[in-house]
Short mmCIF file of C-alpha atoms and ligand atoms in Angstrom, two decimals:
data_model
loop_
_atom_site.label_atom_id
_atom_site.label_comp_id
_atom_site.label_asym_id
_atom_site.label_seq_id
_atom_site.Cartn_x
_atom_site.Cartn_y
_atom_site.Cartn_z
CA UNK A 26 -0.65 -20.56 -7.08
CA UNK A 27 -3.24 -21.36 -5.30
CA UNK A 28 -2.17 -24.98 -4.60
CA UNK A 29 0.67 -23.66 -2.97
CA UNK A 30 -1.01 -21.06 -1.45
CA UNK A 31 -3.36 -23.83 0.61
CA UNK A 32 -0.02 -26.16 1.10
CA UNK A 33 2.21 -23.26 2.66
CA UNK A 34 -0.37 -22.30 4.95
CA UNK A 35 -0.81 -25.86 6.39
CA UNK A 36 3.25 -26.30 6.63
CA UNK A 37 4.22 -22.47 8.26
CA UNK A 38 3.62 -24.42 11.88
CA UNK A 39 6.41 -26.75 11.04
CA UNK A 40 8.75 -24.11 9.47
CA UNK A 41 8.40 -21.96 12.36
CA UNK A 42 9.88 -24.66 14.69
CA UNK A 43 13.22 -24.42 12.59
CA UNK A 44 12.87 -20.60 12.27
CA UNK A 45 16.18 -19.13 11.72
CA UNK A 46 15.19 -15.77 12.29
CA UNK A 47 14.32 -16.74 16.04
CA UNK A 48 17.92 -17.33 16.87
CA UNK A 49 18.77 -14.29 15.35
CA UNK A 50 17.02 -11.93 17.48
CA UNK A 51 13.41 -12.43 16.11
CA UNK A 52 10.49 -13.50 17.23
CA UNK A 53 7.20 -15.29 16.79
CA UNK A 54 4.00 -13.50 16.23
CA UNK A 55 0.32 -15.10 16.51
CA UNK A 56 -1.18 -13.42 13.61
CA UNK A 57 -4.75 -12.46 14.52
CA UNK A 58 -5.29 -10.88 10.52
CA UNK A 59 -3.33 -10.23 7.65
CA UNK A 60 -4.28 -8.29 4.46
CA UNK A 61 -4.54 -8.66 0.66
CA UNK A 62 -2.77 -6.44 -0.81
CA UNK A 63 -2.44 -6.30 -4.99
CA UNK A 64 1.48 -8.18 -4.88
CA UNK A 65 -1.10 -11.03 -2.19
CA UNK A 66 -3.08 -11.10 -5.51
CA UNK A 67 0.43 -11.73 -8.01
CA UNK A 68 2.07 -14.19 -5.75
CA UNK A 69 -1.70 -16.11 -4.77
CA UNK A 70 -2.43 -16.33 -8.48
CA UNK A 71 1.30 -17.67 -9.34
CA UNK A 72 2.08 -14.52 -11.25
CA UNK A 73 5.60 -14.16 -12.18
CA UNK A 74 7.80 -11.41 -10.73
CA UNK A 75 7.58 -11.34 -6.84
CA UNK A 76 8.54 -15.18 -5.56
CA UNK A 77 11.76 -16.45 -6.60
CA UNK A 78 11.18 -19.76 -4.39
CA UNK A 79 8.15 -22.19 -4.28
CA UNK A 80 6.54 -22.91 -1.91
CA UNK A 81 5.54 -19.77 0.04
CA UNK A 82 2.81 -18.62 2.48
CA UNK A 83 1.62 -15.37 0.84
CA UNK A 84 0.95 -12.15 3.08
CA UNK A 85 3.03 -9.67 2.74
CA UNK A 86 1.52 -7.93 6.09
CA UNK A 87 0.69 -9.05 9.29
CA UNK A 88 -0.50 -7.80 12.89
CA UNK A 89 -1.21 -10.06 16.17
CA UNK A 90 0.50 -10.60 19.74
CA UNK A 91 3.92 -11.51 20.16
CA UNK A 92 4.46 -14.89 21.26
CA UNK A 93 8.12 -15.24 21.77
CA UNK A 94 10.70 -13.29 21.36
CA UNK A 95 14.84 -13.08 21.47
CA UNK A 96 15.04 -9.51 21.14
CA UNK A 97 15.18 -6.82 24.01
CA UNK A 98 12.37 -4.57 22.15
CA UNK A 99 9.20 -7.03 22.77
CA UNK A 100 7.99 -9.32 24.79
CA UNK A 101 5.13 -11.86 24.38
CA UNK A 102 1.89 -10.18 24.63
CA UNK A 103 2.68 -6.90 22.92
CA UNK A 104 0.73 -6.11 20.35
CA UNK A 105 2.75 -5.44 16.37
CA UNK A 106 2.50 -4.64 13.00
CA UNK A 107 4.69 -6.13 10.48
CA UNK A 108 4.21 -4.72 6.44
CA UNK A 109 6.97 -5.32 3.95
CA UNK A 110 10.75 -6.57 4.41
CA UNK A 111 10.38 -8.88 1.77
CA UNK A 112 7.67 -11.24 3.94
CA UNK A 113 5.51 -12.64 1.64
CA UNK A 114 7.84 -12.71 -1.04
CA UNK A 115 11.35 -13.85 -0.17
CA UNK A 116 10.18 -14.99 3.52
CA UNK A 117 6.98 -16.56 4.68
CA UNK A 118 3.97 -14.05 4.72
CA UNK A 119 1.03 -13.15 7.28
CA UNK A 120 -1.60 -15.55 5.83
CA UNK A 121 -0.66 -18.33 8.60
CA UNK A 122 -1.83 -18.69 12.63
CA UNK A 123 2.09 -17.98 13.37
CA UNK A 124 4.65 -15.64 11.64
CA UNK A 125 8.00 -14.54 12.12
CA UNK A 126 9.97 -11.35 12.04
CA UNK A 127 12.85 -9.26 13.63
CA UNK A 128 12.53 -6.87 16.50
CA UNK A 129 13.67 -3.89 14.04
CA UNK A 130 11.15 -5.41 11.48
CA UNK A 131 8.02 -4.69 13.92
CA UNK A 132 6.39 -1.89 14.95
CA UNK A 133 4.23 -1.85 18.57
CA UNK A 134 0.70 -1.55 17.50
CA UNK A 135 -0.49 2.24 18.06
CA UNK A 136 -2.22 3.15 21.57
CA UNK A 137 -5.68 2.13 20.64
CA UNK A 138 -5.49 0.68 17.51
CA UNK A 139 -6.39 -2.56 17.07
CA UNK A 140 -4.87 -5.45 15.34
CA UNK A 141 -7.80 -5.65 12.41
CA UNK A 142 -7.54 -1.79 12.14
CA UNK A 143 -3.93 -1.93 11.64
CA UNK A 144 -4.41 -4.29 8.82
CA UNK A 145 -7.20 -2.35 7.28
CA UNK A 146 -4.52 0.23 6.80
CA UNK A 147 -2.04 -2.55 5.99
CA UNK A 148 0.47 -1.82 3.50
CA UNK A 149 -1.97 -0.30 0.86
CA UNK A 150 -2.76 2.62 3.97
CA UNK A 151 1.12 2.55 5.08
CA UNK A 152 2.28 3.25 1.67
CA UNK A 153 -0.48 5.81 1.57
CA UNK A 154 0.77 7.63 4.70
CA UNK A 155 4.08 7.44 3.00
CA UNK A 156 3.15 9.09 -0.26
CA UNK A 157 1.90 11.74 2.07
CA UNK A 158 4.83 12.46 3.73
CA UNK A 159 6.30 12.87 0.97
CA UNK A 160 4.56 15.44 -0.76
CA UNK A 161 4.75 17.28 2.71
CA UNK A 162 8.84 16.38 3.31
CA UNK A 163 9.13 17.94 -0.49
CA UNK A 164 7.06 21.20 0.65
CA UNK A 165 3.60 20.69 -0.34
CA UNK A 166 1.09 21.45 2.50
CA UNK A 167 -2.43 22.56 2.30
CA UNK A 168 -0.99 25.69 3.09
CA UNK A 169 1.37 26.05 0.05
CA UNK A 170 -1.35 24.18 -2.55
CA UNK A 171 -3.74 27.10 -1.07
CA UNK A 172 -7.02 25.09 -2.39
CA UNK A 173 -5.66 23.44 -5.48
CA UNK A 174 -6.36 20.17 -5.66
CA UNK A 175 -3.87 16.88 -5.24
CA UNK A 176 -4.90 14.24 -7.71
CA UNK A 177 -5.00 10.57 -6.71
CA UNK A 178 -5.03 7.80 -9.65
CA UNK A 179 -6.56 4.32 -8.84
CA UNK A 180 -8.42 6.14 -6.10
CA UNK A 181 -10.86 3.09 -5.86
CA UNK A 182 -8.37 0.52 -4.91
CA UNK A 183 -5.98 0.21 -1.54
CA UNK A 184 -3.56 2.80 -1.66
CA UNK A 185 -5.81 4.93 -3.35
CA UNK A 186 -8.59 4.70 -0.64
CA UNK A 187 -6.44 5.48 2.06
CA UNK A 188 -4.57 8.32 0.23
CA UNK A 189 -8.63 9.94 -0.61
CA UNK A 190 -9.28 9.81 3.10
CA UNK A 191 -5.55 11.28 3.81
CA UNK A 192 -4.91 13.96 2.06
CA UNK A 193 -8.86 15.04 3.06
CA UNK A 194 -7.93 14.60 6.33
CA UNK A 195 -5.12 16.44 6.10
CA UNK A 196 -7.25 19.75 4.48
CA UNK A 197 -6.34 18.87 0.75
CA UNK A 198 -9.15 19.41 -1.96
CA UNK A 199 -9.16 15.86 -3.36
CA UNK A 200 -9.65 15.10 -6.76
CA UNK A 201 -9.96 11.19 -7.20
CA UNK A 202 -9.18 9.42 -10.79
CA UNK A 203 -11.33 6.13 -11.08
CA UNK A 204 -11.76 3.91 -13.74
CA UNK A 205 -15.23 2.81 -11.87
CA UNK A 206 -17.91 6.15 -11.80
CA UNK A 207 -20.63 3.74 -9.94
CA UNK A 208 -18.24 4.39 -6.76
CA UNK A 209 -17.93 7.90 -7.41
CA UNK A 210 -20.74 8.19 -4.22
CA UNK A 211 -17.73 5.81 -2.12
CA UNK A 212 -14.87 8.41 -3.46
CA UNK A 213 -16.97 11.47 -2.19
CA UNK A 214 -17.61 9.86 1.33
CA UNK A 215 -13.55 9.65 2.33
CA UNK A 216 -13.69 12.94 1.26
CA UNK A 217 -12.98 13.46 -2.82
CA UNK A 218 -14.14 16.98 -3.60
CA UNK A 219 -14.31 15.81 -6.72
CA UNK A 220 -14.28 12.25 -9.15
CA UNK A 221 -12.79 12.25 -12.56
CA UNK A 222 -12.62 9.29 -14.93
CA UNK A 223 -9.41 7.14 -16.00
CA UNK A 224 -9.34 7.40 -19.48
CA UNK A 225 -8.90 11.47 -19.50
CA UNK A 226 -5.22 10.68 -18.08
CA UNK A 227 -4.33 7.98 -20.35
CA UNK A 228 -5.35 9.80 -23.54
CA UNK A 229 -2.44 9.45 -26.25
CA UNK A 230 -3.81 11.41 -28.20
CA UNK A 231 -4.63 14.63 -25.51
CA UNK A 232 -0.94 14.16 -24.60
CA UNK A 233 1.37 17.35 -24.38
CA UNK A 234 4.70 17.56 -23.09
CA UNK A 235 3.65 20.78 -20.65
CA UNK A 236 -0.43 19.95 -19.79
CA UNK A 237 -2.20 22.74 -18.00
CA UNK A 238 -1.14 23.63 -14.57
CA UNK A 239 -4.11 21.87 -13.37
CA UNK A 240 -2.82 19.85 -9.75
CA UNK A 241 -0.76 21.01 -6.64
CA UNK A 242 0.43 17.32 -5.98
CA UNK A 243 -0.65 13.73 -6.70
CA UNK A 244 -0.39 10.28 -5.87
CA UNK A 245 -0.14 7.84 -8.63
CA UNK A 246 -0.68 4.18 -7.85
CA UNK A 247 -1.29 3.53 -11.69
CA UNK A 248 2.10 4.11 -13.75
CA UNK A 249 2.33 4.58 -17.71
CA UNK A 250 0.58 7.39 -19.34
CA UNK A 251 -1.58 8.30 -16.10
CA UNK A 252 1.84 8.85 -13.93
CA UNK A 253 2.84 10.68 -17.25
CA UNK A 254 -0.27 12.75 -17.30
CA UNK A 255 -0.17 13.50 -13.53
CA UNK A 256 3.52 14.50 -13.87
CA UNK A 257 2.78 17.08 -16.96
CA UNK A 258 -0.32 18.74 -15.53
CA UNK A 259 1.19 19.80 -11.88
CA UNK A 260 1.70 23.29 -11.36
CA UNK A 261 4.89 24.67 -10.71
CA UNK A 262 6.60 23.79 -7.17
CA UNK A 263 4.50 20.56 -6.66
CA UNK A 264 5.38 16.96 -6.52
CA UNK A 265 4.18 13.44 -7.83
CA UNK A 266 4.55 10.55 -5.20
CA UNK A 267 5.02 7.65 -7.43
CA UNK A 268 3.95 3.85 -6.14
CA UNK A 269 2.13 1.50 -8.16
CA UNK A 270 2.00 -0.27 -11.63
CA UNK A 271 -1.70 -1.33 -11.45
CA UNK A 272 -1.98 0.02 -15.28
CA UNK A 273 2.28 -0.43 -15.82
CA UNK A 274 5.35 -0.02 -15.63
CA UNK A 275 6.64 2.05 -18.05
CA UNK A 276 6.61 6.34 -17.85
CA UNK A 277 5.90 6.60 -21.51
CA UNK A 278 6.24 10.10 -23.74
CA UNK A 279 7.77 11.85 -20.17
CA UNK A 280 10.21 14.62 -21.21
CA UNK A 281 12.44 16.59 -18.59
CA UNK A 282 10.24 19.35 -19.23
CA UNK A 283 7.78 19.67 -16.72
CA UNK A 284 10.90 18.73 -14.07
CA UNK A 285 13.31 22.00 -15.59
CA UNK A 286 10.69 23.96 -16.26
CA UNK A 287 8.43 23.90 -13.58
CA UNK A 288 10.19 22.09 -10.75
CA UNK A 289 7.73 19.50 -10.60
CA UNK A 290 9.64 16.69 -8.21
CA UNK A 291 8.77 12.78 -9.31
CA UNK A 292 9.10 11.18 -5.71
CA UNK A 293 9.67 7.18 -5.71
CA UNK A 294 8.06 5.61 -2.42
CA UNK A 295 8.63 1.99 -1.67
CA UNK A 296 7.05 0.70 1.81
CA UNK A 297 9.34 -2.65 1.67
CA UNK A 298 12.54 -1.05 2.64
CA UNK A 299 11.13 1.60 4.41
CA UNK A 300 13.61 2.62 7.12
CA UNK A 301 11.96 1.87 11.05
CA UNK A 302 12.31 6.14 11.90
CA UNK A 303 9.82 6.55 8.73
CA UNK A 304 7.78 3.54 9.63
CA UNK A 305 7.22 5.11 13.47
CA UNK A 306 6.54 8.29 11.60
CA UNK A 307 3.81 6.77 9.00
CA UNK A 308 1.75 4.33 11.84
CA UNK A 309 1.50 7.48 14.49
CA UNK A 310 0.37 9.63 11.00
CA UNK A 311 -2.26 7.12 9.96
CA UNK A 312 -3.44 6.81 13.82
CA UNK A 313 -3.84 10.46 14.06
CA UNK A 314 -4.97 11.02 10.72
CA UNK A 315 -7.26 8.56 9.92
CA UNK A 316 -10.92 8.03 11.35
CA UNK A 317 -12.37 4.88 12.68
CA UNK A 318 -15.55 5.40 10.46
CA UNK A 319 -13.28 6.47 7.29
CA UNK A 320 -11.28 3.22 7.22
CA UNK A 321 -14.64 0.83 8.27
CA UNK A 322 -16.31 3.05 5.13
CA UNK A 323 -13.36 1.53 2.74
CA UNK A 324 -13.05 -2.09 4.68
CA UNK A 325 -14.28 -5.75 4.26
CA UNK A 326 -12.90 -8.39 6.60
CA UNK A 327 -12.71 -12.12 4.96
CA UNK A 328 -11.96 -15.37 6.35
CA UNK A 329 -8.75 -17.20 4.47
CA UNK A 330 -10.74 -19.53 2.23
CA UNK A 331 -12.50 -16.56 0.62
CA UNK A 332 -8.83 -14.67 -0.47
CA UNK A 333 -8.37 -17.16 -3.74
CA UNK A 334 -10.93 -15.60 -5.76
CA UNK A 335 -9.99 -12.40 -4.42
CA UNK A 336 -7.05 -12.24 -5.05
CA UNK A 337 -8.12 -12.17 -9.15
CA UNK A 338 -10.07 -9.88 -8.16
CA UNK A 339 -7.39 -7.24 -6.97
CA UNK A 340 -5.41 -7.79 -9.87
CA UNK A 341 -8.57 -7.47 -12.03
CA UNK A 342 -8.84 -4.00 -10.43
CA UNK A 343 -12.45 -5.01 -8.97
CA UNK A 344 -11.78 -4.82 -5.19
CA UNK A 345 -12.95 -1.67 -3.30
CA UNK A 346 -10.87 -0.59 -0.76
CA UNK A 347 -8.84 -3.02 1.51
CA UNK A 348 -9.49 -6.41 2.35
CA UNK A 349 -8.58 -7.68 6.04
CA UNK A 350 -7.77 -11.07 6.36
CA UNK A 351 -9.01 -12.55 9.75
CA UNK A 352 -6.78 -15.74 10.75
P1 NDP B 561 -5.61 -2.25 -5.86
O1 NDP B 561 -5.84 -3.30 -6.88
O2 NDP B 561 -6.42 -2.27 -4.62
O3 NDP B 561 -5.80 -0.82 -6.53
C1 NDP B 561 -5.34 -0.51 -7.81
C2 NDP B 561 -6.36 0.40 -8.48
O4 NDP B 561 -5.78 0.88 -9.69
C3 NDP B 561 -7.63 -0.31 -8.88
O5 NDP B 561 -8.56 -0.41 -7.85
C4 NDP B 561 -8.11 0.60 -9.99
O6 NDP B 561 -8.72 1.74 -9.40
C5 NDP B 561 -6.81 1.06 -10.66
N1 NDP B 561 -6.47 0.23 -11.83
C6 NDP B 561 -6.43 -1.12 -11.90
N2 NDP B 561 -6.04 -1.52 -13.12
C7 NDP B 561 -5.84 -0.40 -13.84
C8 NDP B 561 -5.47 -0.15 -15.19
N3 NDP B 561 -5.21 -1.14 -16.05
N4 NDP B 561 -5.36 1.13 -15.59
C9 NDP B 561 -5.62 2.16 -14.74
N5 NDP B 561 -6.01 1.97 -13.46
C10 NDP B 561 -6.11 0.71 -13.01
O7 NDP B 561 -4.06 -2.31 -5.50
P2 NDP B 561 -3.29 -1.57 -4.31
O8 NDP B 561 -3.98 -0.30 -4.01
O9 NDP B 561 -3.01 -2.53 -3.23
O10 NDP B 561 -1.92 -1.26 -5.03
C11 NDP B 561 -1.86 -0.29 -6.07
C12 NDP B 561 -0.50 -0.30 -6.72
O11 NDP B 561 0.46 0.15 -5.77
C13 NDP B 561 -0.03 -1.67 -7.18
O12 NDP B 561 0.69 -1.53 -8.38
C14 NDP B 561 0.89 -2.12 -6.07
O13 NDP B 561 1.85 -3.05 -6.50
C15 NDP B 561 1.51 -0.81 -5.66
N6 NDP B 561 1.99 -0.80 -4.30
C16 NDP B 561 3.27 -0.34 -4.10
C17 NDP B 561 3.80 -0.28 -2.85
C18 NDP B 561 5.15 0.29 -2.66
O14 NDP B 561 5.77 0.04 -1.62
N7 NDP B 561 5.64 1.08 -3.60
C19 NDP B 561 3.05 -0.79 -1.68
C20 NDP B 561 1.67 -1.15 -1.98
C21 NDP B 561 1.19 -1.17 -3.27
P3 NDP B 561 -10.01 2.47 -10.05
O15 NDP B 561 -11.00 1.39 -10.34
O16 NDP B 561 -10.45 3.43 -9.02
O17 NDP B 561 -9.53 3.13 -11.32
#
């Protein structure tokens, strides 16, 4: 993976001058950063399950200055965002001095957000801002959880990060699930009223069908028994926005209950396909939402040759936060 990682980086300059997309209404961005996000760490490490076609230059997000461009929206020099649509896993990813993309796959940058703050958010933050919107699209506000708290699982990592210093920002009572208590001091800074451990929402043997009403909302970017656990302990009227497998991929010992019984809503979010109306929606949420100091608090910036061993890292669940790639 990482062979071909190093390879497709050196050969995007050459692809890009038979770029296909170009003639179909695209254009060419210089990437300025890129991020590594955990499917950066499958696809970097050769994991099965994300590329279908080898070679590939990894990077499944990208922000920079547009170069050229065949369609009407942009024009070189504006300022984008690109996160999902499959770059990075079907097309040619971010990690490269030149990327491509579609006019409806970019998104002008935010007034006053940078380029490096965009990917600091990247698609961990985006997805984030997504699960958000969808706990607030299905009716839970901090005005309807009335001080109960919203749980977020893997609250260490990416998604989970961002979501913390969300939902806190939004006037949610936090309650962050980490399998690592030595950052509990990093959870309470983006704004986790409280820290709980992993293995109390993985516990086969603790499982019940109906838990105690014990969460307004949460975001799960775990999967198995903790999605299960989240799902069976929210109160009645509240949601679970569903987006990760960092523990798996199965829902295991989930009965209809706590859905017929206590409304509870399972909401799937998936940032690939998100549609461009959502996308607008998400970026001007996460420049509102989200503080300059919050996202530098969860944020390291890396030059290319240090995102091998990083990416085993992320998939190792050892990175903090989000990693910026500079180009
Ligand atoms: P990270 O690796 O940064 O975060 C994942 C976190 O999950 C870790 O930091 C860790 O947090 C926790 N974790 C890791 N392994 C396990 C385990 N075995 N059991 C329980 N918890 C574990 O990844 P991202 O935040 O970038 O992504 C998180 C998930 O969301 C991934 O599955 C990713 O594929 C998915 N994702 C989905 C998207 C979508 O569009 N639906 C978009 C982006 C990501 P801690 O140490 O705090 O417990």
């Amino acid at each position: 993976g990482v062979r071909h990682f190093r390879a497709a980086s050196l050969l995007s300059r050459k692809v890009m001058e038979r770029d296909p997309w170009l003639m179909r209404g695209g254009g060419q961005v210089r990437v300025s950063h890129s991020s590594l996000n955990y499917k950066d760490g499958l696809v970097i490490l050769g994991r099965p399950g994300v590329v279908k076609d080898w070679p590939i230059v990894p990077g499944i997000d990208f922000a920079g200055t547009v170069v050229e461009s065949k369609s009407p929206k942009f024009k070189p020099g504006d300022a984008v965002v690109h996160t999902g649509w499959g770059v990075g896993e079907r097309r040619w990813g971010g990690m490269a001095g030149l990327a491509s993309s579609r006019g409806s796959w970019l998104v002008p940058l935010p007034a006053g957000m940078t380029p490096e703050r965009a990917m600091a958010i990247g698609t961990a933050g985006f997805t984030a801002m997504l699960c958000v919107q969808a706990l607030e699209d299905a009716g839970v506000t901090p005005e309807w959880a009335g001080g109960a708290p919203v749980l977020v699982t893997g609250a260490s990592g990416g998604v989970g990060s961002v979501a913390v210093a969300l939902l806190a920002a939004r006037g949610f009572t936090v309650v962050a699930s980490t399998g690592r208590p030595e950052l509990e001091g990093y959870l309470r800074g983006l704004g986790a009223a409280e820290v709980v451990g992993r293995a109390g929402l993985a516990d086969e043997a603790a499982h019940r069908a109906l838990d105690k009403e014990t969460y307004a909302a949460a975001v799960d970017t775990v999967g198995g028994l903790t999605l299960t656990t989240a799902i069976t302990r929210t109160r009645y009227g509240g949601a679970v926005a569903a987006c990760g497998l960092a523990g798996g991929g199965d829902v295991p010992r989930l009965t209809v209950f706590p859905l017929i019984l206590r409304n509870v809503r399972l909401l799937g979010v998936d940032s690939v396909m998100a549609v461009p109306p959502l996308r607008a929606r998400a970026w001007d949420g996460l420049a509102c939402l989200l503080s300059p100091a919050a996202l530098e608090s969860l944020t390291q910036v890396v030059p290319l040759d240090q995102v091998p061993p990083l990416a085993a890292d992320i998939i190792d669940g050892k990175v903090r936060g989000r990693v910026v790639v500079a180009l």
